[in-house]
Amino acid sequence: MPEDVEEKKEIKKGKDPYLNMDLWEFAIMATLLVVLFPWSLLFCVVFFGWIETKNILLALIDDLIRTIFGIFATLLIVVSSSIAIFIMIEYFSN
């Protein structure tokens, strides 16, 4: 089968190729899409089609949610560690 047909079948099965991209490749693509937002979306629709554009946007949203969750988890660890250290200092200083 041609590669295009196989790619379309994978997309229909729910396998999004943009979720499996390398870190730097996805970072460059996401940066360009965000910086050139309205034009990049129009470019994707015209040259890649609706399905590919939808997959790109879903991958960007997935990355955004993971990034927000990672920031939240990091802040939670830092704040809870700071509170624990503060409590131990207050407890042992008396």
Backbone as a ProteinNet text record, in pm:
[ID]
protein_1_A
[PRIMARY]
MPEDVEEKKEIKKGKDPYLNMDLWEFAIMATLLVVLFPWSLLFCVVFFGWIETKNILLALIDDLIRTIFGIFATLLIVVSSSIAIFIMIEYFSN
[TERTIARY]
82.6	0	87	41.8	116.9	119.3	221.6	238	122.5	68.2	-42.6	-164.6	-193.1	-309.2	-287.1	-165	-134.5	-143.4	-92.8	-99.8	-244.8	-328.3	-468.8	-538.9	-502.1	-561.4	-518.7	-391.3	-344.1	-415.6	-436.5	-506.2	-650.2	-715.6	-853.8	-863.3	-759.4	-759.7	-733.6	-695.2	-671.2	-524.6	-434.9	-292.1	-250	-216	-177.6	-25.7	27.6	173.3	239	163.7	221.7	245.7	178.6	202	329.8	385.1	505.8	628.8	624.3	737.2	848.8	969.6	1082.3	1057	1126.9	1108	1137.6	1253.6	1293.8	1211.1	1178.3	1096	957.5	898.5	767.2	777.4	886.8	904.1	914.9	988.7	1001.8	867.6	796.7	666.7	567.5	564.8	471.7	504.8	632.7	673.5	631.4	656	615.3	463.8	389.9	243.9	191	252.1	204.4	245	369	417.8	345.3	322.5	257	111.4	41.8	-84.1	-186.2	-241.7	-350.9	-302.1	-182.9	-131.8	-88.8	-33.9	8.5	-112.4	-220.7	-342.1	-398.5	-399.1	-445.2	-354.1	-222.8	-127.4	-153.8	-176	-201.1	-329.1	-432	-559.3	-544.3	-475.7	-463.6	-372.3	-257.1	-158.5	-168.3	-219.8	-227.8	-369.2	-468.9	-607.7	-661.9	-792.7	-860.4	-816.7	-799.9	-767.4	-629.6	-531.9	-396.6	-392.9	-465.6	-470.3	-531.7	-638.2	-700.9	-603.3	-529.2	-431.1	-319.2	-274	-169.9	-221.6	-343	-399.5	-424.9	-470	-489.7	-357	-250.8	-119.1	-70.7	-97.2	-58.5	-136.3	-264.4	-345.8	-300.9	-270.6	-220.4	-89.1	0	126.9	104	10.3	-20.3	-72.7	-161.6	-216.5	-107.4	-20.3	90.2	186.3	211.7	300.8	240.3	112.9	46.5	46	19.3	22.5	162.2	265	402.8	440.8	399.5	427.3	354.5	228.7	151	213.9	257.2	319.5	450	529.7	655.4	630.3	534.6	502	450.6	371	319.9	433.7	531.1	645.5	729.1	753.7	835.6	765	637.1	563.5	552.5	520.2	508.2	643.3	751.2	884.3	920.6	886.9	915.4	837.5	713.8	633	689.1	729	785.9	916.2	1000.3	1125.9	1097.5	1002.6	967.3	915.7	831	776.8	888.2	981.3	1091.1	1184	1209	1293.1	1225.1	1095.4	1022.1	1016.4	1000.7	990.7	1122.9	1233.4	1363.6	1431.9	1384.9	1448.1	1406	1297.3	1251.5	1314.2
-118.3	0	124.6	228.4	353.8	407.8	488.5	542.9	633.7	708.4	799.4	723.7	611.3	531.9	475.4	427.9	374	482.6	602.7	713.2	750.2	753.1	786.7	680.8	552.2	447.4	459.6	494.9	512.5	628.8	736.2	852.1	816	739.4	699.5	605.5	524.7	434.2	507.9	634.6	710.8	728	681.5	698.4	832.4	926.4	1059.7	1066	1085.6	1088.1	1208.4	1313.2	1433	1415.3	1319.5	1293.9	1213.2	1155.4	1073.4	1141.3	1271.7	1343.5	1360.9	1385	1416.5	1548.6	1568.8	1689.2	1814.9	1819.8	1942.4	1965.8	1861.1	1874.4	1929.9	1876.6	1924.7	2066.7	2096.6	2230.6	2335.5	2304.5	2398.9	2417.4	2307.4	2316.8	2396.3	2368.2	2438.1	2586.3	2619	2759.9	2833.7	2773.6	2838.1	2853.2	2752.9	2762.4	2871.7	2886.5	2987.4	3127.8	3143.5	3276.2	3327.5	3240.5	3280.2	3232.3	3245.5	3174.9	3182.1	3294.2	3282.7	3231.2	3271.9	3229.6	3083.7	3037.7	2898	2804.2	2844.1	2762.6	2756.2	2868.8	2872.4	2787.3	2795.8	2715	2566.2	2525.8	2384.9	2335.4	2415.7	2374.5	2361.3	2457.1	2455.6	2342.5	2325.8	2230.4	2090.2	2079.2	1947.8	1892.7	1978.2	1933.3	1944.2	1921.9	1939.4	1836.6	1712.3	1606.3	1627.9	1658.6	1683.1	1807.1	1911.3	2033.1	2004.1	1925	1886.8	1808.1	1714.8	1637	1724.4	1821.6	1913.4	1993.5	2046.2	2126	2040.8	1917.8	1829.2	1797.1	1779.4	1755.4	1877.3	1997.4	2120	2135.3	2105.6	2114.2	2010.2	1889.6	1784.6	1828.7	1888	1937	2049.2	2137.7	2247.3	2194	2096.3	2038.3	1969.2	1895	1828.9	1930.1	2039.9	2143.2	2210	2242.8	2304.9	2209.5	2081.3	1982.8	1971	1972.2	1965.1	2085.2	2204	2325.6	2319.5	2276.9	2266.7	2166.5	2051.8	1949.4	2000.4	2070.1	2126.3	2230.9	2319.6	2420.4	2356.4	2252	2182.1	2122.4	2062.1	2004.1	2112.3	2221.3	2329.9	2392.8	2420.8	2484.2	2390.3	2264.9	2171.5	2147.6	2143.8	2129.9	2253.1	2370	2493.9	2499.6	2459.6	2458.3	2357.6	2240.6	2139.3	2188	2253.3	2307.3	2416.9	2503.9	2611.2	2553.7	2451.8	2389.8	2323.2	2255.5	2191	2294.9	2403.7	2508.9	2567.9	2595.3	2650.7	2550.9	2423.6	2321.4	2300.4	2294.4	2267	2390.7	2509.4	2632	2662	2604.9	2631.6	2539.2
0	0	0	-64	-57.4	84.7	113.1	248.5	287.8	192.9	223.8	274.8	215	255.3	395.1	423.1	555.8	662.3	630.5	726.6	755.8	652.5	673	757.5	737.8	818.6	964.1	988.1	1125.4	1192.4	1117.1	1173.7	1206.4	1119.2	1144.6	1264.6	1287.7	1401.7	1532.8	1525.5	1646.5	1680.9	1596.1	1620.1	1562.3	1647.9	1604.9	1593.4	1473.2	1457.6	1524.2	1550.3	1610.6	1759.9	1821.9	1963.7	1985.5	1878.9	1889.8	1829.9	1812.3	1753.4	1856.1	1805.3	1893.2	1963.9	2074.8	2155.1	2075	2011.9	1942.2	1817.1	1747.8	1627.8	1663.7	1770.9	1813.6	1869.6	1941.9	1998.9	1888.5	1783.9	1672.2	1602.8	1577.8	1512.2	1597.8	1727.4	1816	1824.6	1830.8	1837.1	1710.6	1597	1471.6	1461.6	1505.8	1500.6	1592.5	1709.5	1804.4	1760.7	1716.3	1676.7	1552.9	1457.6	1332.4	1329.9	1442.1	1464.3	1351.3	1316.7	1218.7	1083.8	1044.2	913.6	915.1	1026.8	1033.8	1030.6	1093.4	1090.3	948.4	880.8	741.4	653.2	675.1	599.2	619.6	744.5	774.2	707.3	710.9	649.3	498.7	436.6	290.7	243.6	309.1	257.7	318.8	442.2	506.8	513	508.9	516.6	658.4	670.2	799.2	902.8	862.4	957.8	1018	931.8	981.9	1070.5	1033.2	1113.7	1249.8	1250	1377.1	1463.8	1402.8	1479.1	1534.6	1457.7	1505.4	1623.7	1611.9	1721.4	1845.2	1827.8	1942.9	2011.1	1932.3	1990.6	2067.1	2014.5	2085.1	2215.6	2212.3	2334.2	2435.9	2390.2	2478.9	2544.2	2465.1	2518.7	2619.4	2591.5	2684	2816.8	2811.6	2934.6	3015	2947.3	3017.8	3079.4	3008.9	3060.3	3183.2	3177.5	3292.7	3411.3	3386.4	3494.1	3554	3470	3518.8	3602.8	3559.9	3637.5	3770.7	3768.8	3891.4	3988.4	3937.8	4022.8	4081.9	4001.4	4050.9	4158.2	4135.6	4236.2	4364.8	4351.8	4468.9	4550.8	4484.9	4555	4622.5	4553	4609.6	4729.6	4717	4827.1	4946.1	4922.7	5034.8	5101.9	5025.7	5085	5166.6	5115.7	5188.2	5319.1	5317.3	5439.2	5539.3	5490.4	5579.4	5641.8	5564.6	5617.9	5719.6	5689.6	5782.2	5914.5	5907.7	6029.5	6109.9	6043.3	6114.6	6179.7	6112.6	6170.5	6292.8	6283.3	6397.6	6513.2	6483.1	6586.2	6659.3	6584.6	6644.1	6699.2	6666.9	6717.5	6861.2	6907.3	7044	7141.7
[MASK]
++++++++++++++++++++++++++++++++++++++++++++++++++++++++++++++++++++++++++++++++++++++++++++++

